[in-house]
Amino acid sequence: LFLNLMELITEMCELGGDFMADRFTQDVWPRCSRIGGTLIRNSTPSARRKAKGESVQLIEVDGATKVEGPSLNGISERILVSILSSIDRVFSQRELGMRLTNMVPMIGTMFMPVIGDTGVVGDCFVRAMKSILAIDGDSLWRALVHCSKIEVPPAPCIDFISKIPRNELDSLAVSRSKELLVFLYELPEQPV
């Protein structure tokens, strides 16, 4: 029922444009954030291992320690994919996305933990973030730089994109953060 409801609400947002902004902010998002937040908190690799009785596996790769874990499964994955797909489609609507810019920090912060998910949720996160970054790239820049483990140069606007190191041994979260930073820097200048 929730998945069908999200699809219906998303269609209404696409057809209704910025008319749906207040309804999305006041009615849809509070419920989605509560459901999505609970699923994310309960679905971190360590939480999934604890529920399964597995021990945490840390892998040493090129001097860096990273946590390897299973991706989400079942209904939790479908619900998060539905919420992220809705966010992607809503923010793809330029006028509606502009009206929802105040929600960008909340959405980005809430869903940032799934950036390293090896399943479809991580891929949906990247698509949703690209739609959001096309509307407002500034509010998530710092989180993406931190997650990508890139050292910020003294003058970050000058030739920053060429200094992003490419490392095949990067964790999925690091490589996705770098992908989103490259996307952000390749966006054309937009009026404020």
PDB file of C-alpha atoms in Angstrom, residues 14-77:
ATOM      1  CA  GLU A  14       4.803  15.874 -11.239  1.00  0.00           C
ATOM      2  CA  LEU A  15       1.429  16.949 -12.596  1.00  0.00           C
ATOM      3  CA  GLY A  16       0.685  19.614  -9.979  1.00  0.00           C
ATOM      4  CA  GLY A  17       4.081  21.297 -10.082  1.00  0.00           C
ATOM      5  CA  ASP A  18       4.832  23.846  -7.393  1.00  0.00           C
ATOM      6  CA  PHE A  19       1.178  23.685  -6.276  1.00  0.00           C
ATOM      7  CA  MET A  20       2.191  20.497  -4.429  1.00  0.00           C
ATOM      8  CA  ALA A  21       5.197  22.034  -2.633  1.00  0.00           C
ATOM      9  CA  ASP A  22       3.380  22.849   0.613  1.00  0.00           C
ATOM     10  CA  ARG A  23       1.597  19.510   0.617  1.00  0.00           C
ATOM     11  CA  PHE A  24       4.858  17.662   0.074  1.00  0.00           C
ATOM     12  CA  THR A  25       6.605  19.648   2.821  1.00  0.00           C
ATOM     13  CA  GLN A  26       3.826  19.465   5.404  1.00  0.00           C
ATOM     14  CA  ASP A  27       2.126  16.133   4.703  1.00  0.00           C
ATOM     15  CA  VAL A  28       4.315  13.785   2.672  1.00  0.00           C
ATOM     16  CA  TRP A  29       7.836  14.477   3.907  1.00  0.00           C
ATOM     17  CA  PRO A  30       7.181  14.144   7.670  1.00  0.00           C
ATOM     18  CA  ARG A  31       5.813  10.632   7.156  1.00  0.00           C
ATOM     19  CA  CYS A  32       8.501   9.634   4.655  1.00  0.00           C
ATOM     20  CA  SER A  33      11.263  10.927   6.928  1.00  0.00           C
ATOM     21  CA  ARG A  34       9.879   9.047   9.926  1.00  0.00           C
ATOM     22  CA  ILE A  35       9.568   5.762   7.998  1.00  0.00           C
ATOM     23  CA  GLY A  36      12.823   6.218   6.062  1.00  0.00           C
ATOM     24  CA  GLY A  37      14.740   7.320   9.154  1.00  0.00           C
ATOM     25  CA  THR A  38      13.638   4.254  11.090  1.00  0.00           C
ATOM     26  CA  LEU A  39      14.584   1.951   8.229  1.00  0.00           C
ATOM     27  CA  ILE A  40      17.984   3.601   7.805  1.00  0.00           C
ATOM     28  CA  ARG A  41      18.784   3.488  11.528  1.00  0.00           C
ATOM     29  CA  ASN A  42      17.892  -0.200  11.612  1.00  0.00           C
ATOM     30  CA  SER A  43      19.685  -1.044   8.392  1.00  0.00           C
ATOM     31  CA  THR A  44      23.274   0.065   8.886  1.00  0.00           C
ATOM     32  CA  PRO A  45      25.739  -2.793   8.290  1.00  0.00           C
ATOM     33  CA  SER A  46      26.386  -3.153  12.024  1.00  0.00           C
ATOM     34  CA  ALA A  47      22.648  -3.162  12.845  1.00  0.00           C
ATOM     35  CA  ARG A  48      22.013  -5.808  10.172  1.00  0.00           C
ATOM     36  CA  ARG A  49      24.860  -7.947  11.509  1.00  0.00           C
ATOM     37  CA  LYS A  50      23.663  -7.564  15.085  1.00  0.00           C
ATOM     38  CA  ALA A  51      20.156  -8.671  14.057  1.00  0.00           C
ATOM     39  CA  LYS A  52      21.606 -11.687  12.250  1.00  0.00           C
ATOM     40  CA  GLY A  53      24.022 -12.466  15.088  1.00  0.00           C
ATOM     41  CA  GLU A  54      27.018 -11.941  12.785  1.00  0.00           C
ATOM     42  CA  SER A  55      30.207 -10.285  13.876  1.00  0.00           C
ATOM     43  CA  VAL A  56      31.331  -7.039  12.276  1.00  0.00           C
ATOM     44  CA  GLN A  57      33.846  -7.615   9.500  1.00  0.00           C
ATOM     45  CA  LEU A  58      36.409  -4.931   8.977  1.00  0.00           C
ATOM     46  CA  ILE A  59      38.536  -5.212   5.864  1.00  0.00           C
ATOM     47  CA  GLU A  60      41.926  -3.566   5.511  1.00  0.00           C
ATOM     48  CA  VAL A  61      42.392  -2.165   2.000  1.00  0.00           C
ATOM     49  CA  ASP A  62      45.455  -0.115   1.136  1.00  0.00           C
ATOM     50  CA  GLY A  63      45.904   1.039   4.719  1.00  0.00           C
ATOM     51  CA  ALA A  64      42.260   2.070   5.122  1.00  0.00           C
ATOM     52  CA  THR A  65      39.720   0.135   7.151  1.00  0.00           C
ATOM     53  CA  LYS A  66      36.249  -0.208   5.746  1.00  0.00           C
ATOM     54  CA  VAL A  67      33.152  -2.059   6.859  1.00  0.00           C
ATOM     55  CA  GLU A  68      31.804  -4.602   4.426  1.00  0.00           C
ATOM     56  CA  GLY A  69      28.210  -5.588   4.827  1.00  0.00           C
ATOM     57  CA  PRO A  70      25.194  -6.908   3.035  1.00  0.00           C
ATOM     58  CA  SER A  71      22.834  -4.568   1.314  1.00  0.00           C
ATOM     59  CA  LEU A  72      19.276  -4.031   2.473  1.00  0.00           C
ATOM     60  CA  ASN A  73      16.734  -6.661   1.633  1.00  0.00           C
ATOM     61  CA  GLY A  74      13.022  -7.210   1.310  1.00  0.00           C
ATOM     62  CA  ILE A  75      10.389  -4.660   2.090  1.00  0.00           C
ATOM     63  CA  SER A  76      12.822  -2.201   3.713  1.00  0.00           C
ATOM     64  CA  GLU A  77      14.719  -1.939   0.458  1.00  0.00           C
TER      65      GLU A  77
END
